[in-house]
Amino acid sequence: MPNLRFLRGYNDAVVLGLARSGAVTRVDLAEGSGLTPQAVSKVVARLIADGLLVECGTRNVGVGKPRTLLKLVADSRLALGAQVERDELRVVLTDLAGDVLDRAVAPLPADFDPGAFVVELTRLVDRLRNDRLLGVGIGFVGPLDHRTGVVHDATALAKWHDVPLRELAEQRLGLPVVVDKDTNAAIVAEAWRRGEELRDAVLVLVGTGLGVGLLLDGQVHRGARTNAGEFGHTTIQLDGPRCVCGRTGCVEAVHNAAARAGDLALATSIVGTAVSDLVQLLDVDHVVLAGRAVLAAPDAYLAGVRGKLPTAAWLPVDVGITPLADDVVAAGAAMLVLSEFYGRPR
């Protein structure tokens, strides 16, 4: 993975990460970081000089001098994130807080190849490009290797076999690039939005495919080959329809067959059954639903999933739909860039 860290050291990253949550004092930063007040003062001075922090008033603390408040200058650095569906490319521009400032969307041709994709990615990036960009994150269809940025046999994209996407994109864009699965990018976006509230969760993405992002003990779980989350290609019906992956009866294939037939109740029930198995397997307490199919019929998918989950009072599971809507993957891809900037694994 390319080194996107602009900050001068770990202490800078820790302090700026704490400031991302809202206005803070130097005392707050010392307590939250474990640094000495002297060290915090030096870090804050550097970050103010770099335009990343700014003083924004005072806070009364009773007896003594009011404490100066500091806040993040969110638009001082920006990041781009891209979602690649099998028929559409979406690119969003975010600030240091992860808020989406602008977006560009374009269709992709059927079975597009790497060359055509990089040309279209460049076109959309250039529409949003500015001199404060840290880099570009790409949420792509798996399987792929997050560490090397190589796409391996992307499902239903015949021309994507061992494609060095990160290298191709960096050469064309002239910017640092991070590549991850679309589902991983989406769960990163939810983790940024909800913080420590979200520690054991799955994000189920139902779009042209069906996959899941895993957040286990507060960390994105990618697996030994960074390919965890191929949820859509687990078998749910032994004699089911053939899937684009070459197997039969996969969750994705069975769900898509029901959806094409117009049987929304069956389609959502299939997703609910599969999600219930996932909840039982991993013991997560949050399920986030996302993707174009979910956004087209949110109440139906919520009911379909909730109706299949365990009912025991001691096994509560919160089920909701991402408020980031169509931007969740692209925003999460940008947050991958921001995470590198902050020097944080999440």
mmCIF file with all atom_site columns, N, CA, C and O in Angstrom, residues 197-231:
data_model
loop_
_atom_site.group_PDB
_atom_site.id
_atom_site.type_symbol
_atom_site.label_atom_id
_atom_site.label_alt_id
_atom_site.label_comp_id
_atom_site.label_asym_id
_atom_site.label_entity_id
_atom_site.label_seq_id
_atom_site.pdbx_PDB_ins_code
_atom_site.Cartn_x
_atom_site.Cartn_y
_atom_site.Cartn_z
_atom_site.occupancy
_atom_site.B_iso_or_equiv
_atom_site.pdbx_formal_charge
_atom_site.auth_seq_id
_atom_site.auth_comp_id
_atom_site.auth_asym_id
_atom_site.auth_atom_id
_atom_site.pdbx_PDB_model_num
ATOM 1   N N  . GLU A 1 197 ? -19.340 2.946   18.708 1.00 0.00 ? 197 GLU A N  1
ATOM 2   C CA . GLU A 1 197 ? -20.657 2.289   18.785 1.00 0.00 ? 197 GLU A CA 1
ATOM 3   C C  . GLU A 1 197 ? -20.684 1.020   17.952 1.00 0.00 ? 197 GLU A C  1
ATOM 4   O O  . GLU A 1 197 ? -21.399 0.072   18.252 1.00 0.00 ? 197 GLU A O  1
ATOM 5   N N  . LEU A 1 198 ? -19.884 1.003   16.892 1.00 0.00 ? 198 LEU A N  1
ATOM 6   C CA . LEU A 1 198 ? -19.893 -0.110  15.943 1.00 0.00 ? 198 LEU A CA 1
ATOM 7   C C  . LEU A 1 198 ? -18.601 -0.900  16.098 1.00 0.00 ? 198 LEU A C  1
ATOM 8   O O  . LEU A 1 198 ? -17.547 -0.471  15.645 1.00 0.00 ? 198 LEU A O  1
ATOM 9   N N  . ARG A 1 199 ? -18.680 -2.062  16.733 1.00 0.00 ? 199 ARG A N  1
ATOM 10  C CA . ARG A 1 199 ? -17.489 -2.886  16.940 1.00 0.00 ? 199 ARG A CA 1
ATOM 11  C C  . ARG A 1 199 ? -17.608 -4.265  16.301 1.00 0.00 ? 199 ARG A C  1
ATOM 12  O O  . ARG A 1 199 ? -16.623 -4.816  15.817 1.00 0.00 ? 199 ARG A O  1
ATOM 13  N N  . ASP A 1 200 ? -18.784 -4.848  16.328 1.00 0.00 ? 200 ASP A N  1
ATOM 14  C CA . ASP A 1 200 ? -19.008 -6.159  15.711 1.00 0.00 ? 200 ASP A CA 1
ATOM 15  C C  . ASP A 1 200 ? -20.216 -6.031  14.807 1.00 0.00 ? 200 ASP A C  1
ATOM 16  O O  . ASP A 1 200 ? -21.367 -6.038  15.267 1.00 0.00 ? 200 ASP A O  1
ATOM 17  N N  . ALA A 1 201 ? -19.954 -5.905  13.515 1.00 0.00 ? 201 ALA A N  1
ATOM 18  C CA . ALA A 1 201 ? -21.023 -5.568  12.576 1.00 0.00 ? 201 ALA A CA 1
ATOM 19  C C  . ALA A 1 201 ? -20.751 -6.172  11.212 1.00 0.00 ? 201 ALA A C  1
ATOM 20  O O  . ALA A 1 201 ? -19.611 -6.492  10.865 1.00 0.00 ? 201 ALA A O  1
ATOM 21  N N  . VAL A 1 202 ? -21.819 -6.322  10.443 1.00 0.00 ? 202 VAL A N  1
ATOM 22  C CA . VAL A 1 202 ? -21.693 -6.694  9.032  1.00 0.00 ? 202 VAL A CA 1
ATOM 23  C C  . VAL A 1 202 ? -22.452 -5.666  8.208  1.00 0.00 ? 202 VAL A C  1
ATOM 24  O O  . VAL A 1 202 ? -23.508 -5.171  8.622  1.00 0.00 ? 202 VAL A O  1
ATOM 25  N N  . LEU A 1 203 ? -21.889 -5.309  7.068  1.00 0.00 ? 203 LEU A N  1
ATOM 26  C CA . LEU A 1 203 ? -22.589 -4.478  6.101  1.00 0.00 ? 203 LEU A CA 1
ATOM 27  C C  . LEU A 1 203 ? -22.884 -5.333  4.885  1.00 0.00 ? 203 LEU A C  1
ATOM 28  O O  . LEU A 1 203 ? -21.968 -5.859  4.248  1.00 0.00 ? 203 LEU A O  1
ATOM 29  N N  . VAL A 1 204 ? -24.169 -5.506  4.582  1.00 0.00 ? 204 VAL A N  1
ATOM 30  C CA . VAL A 1 204 ? -24.605 -6.350  3.475  1.00 0.00 ? 204 VAL A CA 1
ATOM 31  C C  . VAL A 1 204 ? -24.910 -5.448  2.290  1.00 0.00 ? 204 VAL A C  1
ATOM 32  O O  . VAL A 1 204 ? -25.811 -4.609  2.353  1.00 0.00 ? 204 VAL A O  1
ATOM 33  N N  . LEU A 1 205 ? -24.139 -5.611  1.227  1.00 0.00 ? 205 LEU A N  1
ATOM 34  C CA . LEU A 1 205 ? -24.253 -4.770  0.037  1.00 0.00 ? 205 LEU A CA 1
ATOM 35  C C  . LEU A 1 205 ? -24.965 -5.557  -1.057 1.00 0.00 ? 205 LEU A C  1
ATOM 36  O O  . LEU A 1 205 ? -24.458 -6.572  -1.541 1.00 0.00 ? 205 LEU A O  1
ATOM 37  N N  . VAL A 1 206 ? -26.150 -5.097  -1.437 1.00 0.00 ? 206 VAL A N  1
ATOM 38  C CA . VAL A 1 206 ? -26.949 -5.780  -2.459 1.00 0.00 ? 206 VAL A CA 1
ATOM 39  C C  . VAL A 1 206 ? -27.066 -4.841  -3.658 1.00 0.00 ? 206 VAL A C  1
ATOM 40  O O  . VAL A 1 206 ? -27.897 -3.931  -3.684 1.00 0.00 ? 206 VAL A O  1
ATOM 41  N N  . GLY A 1 207 ? -26.195 -5.050  -4.649 1.00 0.00 ? 207 GLY A N  1
ATOM 42  C CA . GLY A 1 207 ? -26.205 -4.243  -5.862 1.00 0.00 ? 207 GLY A CA 1
ATOM 43  C C  . GLY A 1 207 ? -26.304 -5.148  -7.058 1.00 0.00 ? 207 GLY A C  1
ATOM 44  O O  . GLY A 1 207 ? -27.171 -6.015  -7.136 1.00 0.00 ? 207 GLY A O  1
ATOM 45  N N  . THR A 1 208 ? -25.373 -4.974  -8.031 1.00 0.00 ? 208 THR A N  1
ATOM 46  C CA . THR A 1 208 ? -25.333 -5.922  -9.140 1.00 0.00 ? 208 THR A CA 1
ATOM 47  C C  . THR A 1 208 ? -24.821 -7.271  -8.649 1.00 0.00 ? 208 THR A C  1
ATOM 48  O O  . THR A 1 208 ? -25.061 -8.295  -9.281 1.00 0.00 ? 208 THR A O  1
ATOM 49  N N  . GLY A 1 209 ? -24.105 -7.262  -7.549 1.00 0.00 ? 209 GLY A N  1
ATOM 50  C CA . GLY A 1 209 ? -23.704 -8.488  -6.857 1.00 0.00 ? 209 GLY A CA 1
ATOM 51  C C  . GLY A 1 209 ? -24.188 -8.423  -5.430 1.00 0.00 ? 209 GLY A C  1
ATOM 52  O O  . GLY A 1 209 ? -24.979 -7.557  -5.058 1.00 0.00 ? 209 GLY A O  1
ATOM 53  N N  . LEU A 1 210 ? -23.683 -9.355  -4.606 1.00 0.00 ? 210 LEU A N  1
ATOM 54  C CA . LEU A 1 210 ? -24.096 -9.398  -3.207 1.00 0.00 ? 210 LEU A CA 1
ATOM 55  C C  . LEU A 1 210 ? -22.891 -9.803  -2.376 1.00 0.00 ? 210 LEU A C  1
ATOM 56  O O  . LEU A 1 210 ? -22.296 -10.868 -2.593 1.00 0.00 ? 210 LEU A O  1
ATOM 57  N N  . GLY A 1 211 ? -22.505 -8.933  -1.453 1.00 0.00 ? 211 GLY A N  1
ATOM 58  C CA . GLY A 1 211 ? -21.335 -9.225  -0.628 1.00 0.00 ? 211 GLY A CA 1
ATOM 59  C C  . GLY A 1 211 ? -21.497 -8.616  0.743  1.00 0.00 ? 211 GLY A C  1
ATOM 60  O O  . GLY A 1 211 ? -22.491 -7.945  1.041  1.00 0.00 ? 211 GLY A O  1
ATOM 61  N N  . VAL A 1 212 ? -20.484 -8.832  1.596  1.00 0.00 ? 212 VAL A N  1
ATOM 62  C CA . VAL A 1 212 ? -20.572 -8.334  2.963  1.00 0.00 ? 212 VAL A CA 1
ATOM 63  C C  . VAL A 1 212 ? -19.220 -7.791  3.412  1.00 0.00 ? 212 VAL A C  1
ATOM 64  O O  . VAL A 1 212 ? -18.164 -8.341  3.082  1.00 0.00 ? 212 VAL A O  1
ATOM 65  N N  . GLY A 1 213 ? -19.274 -6.671  4.122  1.00 0.00 ? 213 GLY A N  1
ATOM 66  C CA . GLY A 1 213 ? -18.098 -6.143  4.796  1.00 0.00 ? 213 GLY A CA 1
ATOM 67  C C  . GLY A 1 213 ? -18.165 -6.518  6.259  1.00 0.00 ? 213 GLY A C  1
ATOM 68  O O  . GLY A 1 213 ? -19.235 -6.451  6.874  1.00 0.00 ? 213 GLY A O  1
ATOM 69  N N  . LEU A 1 214 ? -17.041 -6.920  6.843  1.00 0.00 ? 214 LEU A N  1
ATOM 70  C CA . LEU A 1 214 ? -17.008 -7.440  8.206  1.00 0.00 ? 214 LEU A CA 1
ATOM 71  C C  . LEU A 1 214 ? -16.211 -6.527  9.118  1.00 0.00 ? 214 LEU A C  1
ATOM 72  O O  . LEU A 1 214 ? -15.052 -6.206  8.827  1.00 0.00 ? 214 LEU A O  1
ATOM 73  N N  . LEU A 1 215 ? -16.828 -6.104  10.201 1.00 0.00 ? 215 LEU A N  1
ATOM 74  C CA . LEU A 1 215 ? -16.139 -5.345  11.241 1.00 0.00 ? 215 LEU A CA 1
ATOM 75  C C  . LEU A 1 215 ? -16.182 -6.194  12.505 1.00 0.00 ? 215 LEU A C  1
ATOM 76  O O  . LEU A 1 215 ? -17.237 -6.378  13.107 1.00 0.00 ? 215 LEU A O  1
ATOM 77  N N  . LEU A 1 216 ? -15.040 -6.733  12.909 1.00 0.00 ? 216 LEU A N  1
ATOM 78  C CA . LEU A 1 216 ? -14.971 -7.646  14.046 1.00 0.00 ? 216 LEU A CA 1
ATOM 79  C C  . LEU A 1 216 ? -14.021 -7.065  15.088 1.00 0.00 ? 216 LEU A C  1
ATOM 80  O O  . LEU A 1 216 ? -12.863 -6.757  14.787 1.00 0.00 ? 216 LEU A O  1
ATOM 81  N N  . ASP A 1 217 ? -14.530 -6.882  16.297 1.00 0.00 ? 217 ASP A N  1
ATOM 82  C CA . ASP A 1 217 ? -13.774 -6.280  17.390 1.00 0.00 ? 217 ASP A CA 1
ATOM 83  C C  . ASP A 1 217 ? -13.180 -4.941  16.975 1.00 0.00 ? 217 ASP A C  1
ATOM 84  O O  . ASP A 1 217 ? -12.038 -4.609  17.287 1.00 0.00 ? 217 ASP A O  1
ATOM 85  N N  . GLY A 1 218 ? -13.960 -4.167  16.230 1.00 0.00 ? 218 GLY A N  1
ATOM 86  C CA . GLY A 1 218 ? -13.552 -2.819  15.863 1.00 0.00 ? 218 GLY A CA 1
ATOM 87  C C  . GLY A 1 218 ? -12.602 -2.708  14.693 1.00 0.00 ? 218 GLY A C  1
ATOM 88  O O  . GLY A 1 218 ? -12.160 -1.619  14.365 1.00 0.00 ? 218 GLY A O  1
ATOM 89  N N  . GLN A 1 219 ? -12.277 -3.832  14.051 1.00 0.00 ? 219 GLN A N  1
ATOM 90  C CA . GLN A 1 219 ? -11.352 -3.811  12.927 1.00 0.00 ? 219 GLN A CA 1
ATOM 91  C C  . GLN A 1 219 ? -11.993 -4.444  11.699 1.00 0.00 ? 219 GLN A C  1
ATOM 92  O O  . GLN A 1 219 ? -12.724 -5.437  11.806 1.00 0.00 ? 219 GLN A O  1
ATOM 93  N N  . VAL A 1 220 ? -11.695 -3.897  10.527 1.00 0.00 ? 220 VAL A N  1
ATOM 94  C CA . VAL A 1 220 ? -12.161 -4.508  9.290  1.00 0.00 ? 220 VAL A CA 1
ATOM 95  C C  . VAL A 1 220 ? -11.462 -5.856  9.121  1.00 0.00 ? 220 VAL A C  1
ATOM 96  O O  . VAL A 1 220 ? -10.232 -5.931  9.178  1.00 0.00 ? 220 VAL A O  1
ATOM 97  N N  . HIS A 1 221 ? -12.253 -6.902  8.940  1.00 0.00 ? 221 HIS A N  1
ATOM 98  C CA . HIS A 1 221 ? -11.685 -8.240  8.767  1.00 0.00 ? 221 HIS A CA 1
ATOM 99  C C  . HIS A 1 221 ? -11.608 -8.549  7.276  1.00 0.00 ? 221 HIS A C  1
ATOM 100 O O  . HIS A 1 221 ? -12.625 -8.677  6.598  1.00 0.00 ? 221 HIS A O  1
ATOM 101 N N  . ARG A 1 222 ? -10.374 -8.668  6.769  1.00 0.00 ? 222 ARG A N  1
ATOM 102 C CA . ARG A 1 222 ? -10.172 -8.923  5.347  1.00 0.00 ? 222 ARG A CA 1
ATOM 103 C C  . ARG A 1 222 ? -9.758  -10.356 5.049  1.00 0.00 ? 222 ARG A C  1
ATOM 104 O O  . ARG A 1 222 ? -9.861  -10.798 3.909  1.00 0.00 ? 222 ARG A O  1
ATOM 105 N N  . GLY A 1 223 ? -9.278  -11.081 6.038  1.00 0.00 ? 223 GLY A N  1
ATOM 106 C CA . GLY A 1 223 ? -8.881  -12.461 5.817  1.00 0.00 ? 223 GLY A CA 1
ATOM 107 C C  . GLY A 1 223 ? -7.446  -12.601 5.380  1.00 0.00 ? 223 GLY A C  1
ATOM 108 O O  . GLY A 1 223 ? -6.735  -11.619 5.133  1.00 0.00 ? 223 GLY A O  1
ATOM 109 N N  . ALA A 1 224 ? -6.994  -13.854 5.259  1.00 0.00 ? 224 ALA A N  1
ATOM 110 C CA . ALA A 1 224 ? -5.592  -14.161 4.969  1.00 0.00 ? 224 ALA A CA 1
ATOM 111 C C  . ALA A 1 224 ? -5.147  -13.619 3.613  1.00 0.00 ? 224 ALA A C  1
ATOM 112 O O  . ALA A 1 224 ? -3.995  -13.239 3.428  1.00 0.00 ? 224 ALA A O  1
ATOM 113 N N  . ARG A 1 225 ? -6.039  -13.595 2.643  1.00 0.00 ? 225 ARG A N  1
ATOM 114 C CA . ARG A 1 225 ? -5.719  -13.101 1.298  1.00 0.00 ? 225 ARG A CA 1
ATOM 115 C C  . ARG A 1 225 ? -6.506  -11.830 0.975  1.00 0.00 ? 225 ARG A C  1
ATOM 116 O O  . ARG A 1 225 ? -6.718  -11.507 -0.193 1.00 0.00 ? 225 ARG A O  1
ATOM 117 N N  . THR A 1 226 ? -6.950  -11.141 2.012  1.00 0.00 ? 226 THR A N  1
ATOM 118 C CA . THR A 1 226 ? -7.763  -9.919  1.919  1.00 0.00 ? 226 THR A CA 1
ATOM 119 C C  . THR A 1 226 ? -9.006  -10.130 1.070  1.00 0.00 ? 226 THR A C  1
ATOM 120 O O  . THR A 1 226 ? -9.472  -9.219  0.390  1.00 0.00 ? 226 THR A O  1
ATOM 121 N N  . ASN A 1 227 ? -9.561  -11.343 1.127  1.00 0.00 ? 227 ASN A N  1
ATOM 122 C CA . ASN A 1 227 ? -10.702 -11.672 0.281  1.00 0.00 ? 227 ASN A CA 1
ATOM 123 C C  . ASN A 1 227 ? -11.911 -12.137 1.087  1.00 0.00 ? 227 ASN A C  1
ATOM 124 O O  . ASN A 1 227 ? -12.828 -12.761 0.542  1.00 0.00 ? 227 ASN A O  1
ATOM 125 N N  . ALA A 1 228 ? -11.934 -11.856 2.379  1.00 0.00 ? 228 ALA A N  1
ATOM 126 C CA . ALA A 1 228 ? -13.100 -12.220 3.178  1.00 0.00 ? 228 ALA A CA 1
ATOM 127 C C  . ALA A 1 228 ? -14.320 -11.433 2.701  1.00 0.00 ? 228 ALA A C  1
ATOM 128 O O  . ALA A 1 228 ? -14.193 -10.351 2.129  1.00 0.00 ? 228 ALA A O  1
ATOM 129 N N  . GLY A 1 229 ? -15.506 -11.994 2.951  1.00 0.00 ? 229 GLY A N  1
ATOM 130 C CA . GLY A 1 229 ? -16.735 -11.281 2.634  1.00 0.00 ? 229 GLY A CA 1
ATOM 131 C C  . GLY A 1 229 ? -17.421 -11.711 1.360  1.00 0.00 ? 229 GLY A C  1
ATOM 132 O O  . GLY A 1 229 ? -18.359 -11.053 0.915  1.00 0.00 ? 229 GLY A O  1
ATOM 133 N N  . GLU A 1 230 ? -16.972 -12.840 0.746  1.00 0.00 ? 230 GLU A N  1
ATOM 134 C CA . GLU A 1 230 ? -17.650 -13.322 -0.462 1.00 0.00 ? 230 GLU A CA 1
ATOM 135 C C  . GLU A 1 230 ? -18.961 -14.018 -0.073 1.00 0.00 ? 230 GLU A C  1
ATOM 136 O O  . GLU A 1 230 ? -19.231 -15.163 -0.421 1.00 0.00 ? 230 GLU A O  1
ATOM 137 N N  . PHE A 1 231 ? -19.755 -13.279 0.638  1.00 0.00 ? 231 PHE A N  1
ATOM 138 C CA . PHE A 1 231 ? -21.022 -13.742 1.201  1.00 0.00 ? 231 PHE A CA 1
ATOM 139 C C  . PHE A 1 231 ? -22.002 -14.190 0.120  1.00 0.00 ? 231 PHE A C  1
ATOM 140 O O  . PHE A 1 231 ? -22.744 -15.159 0.287  1.00 0.00 ? 231 PHE A O  1
#
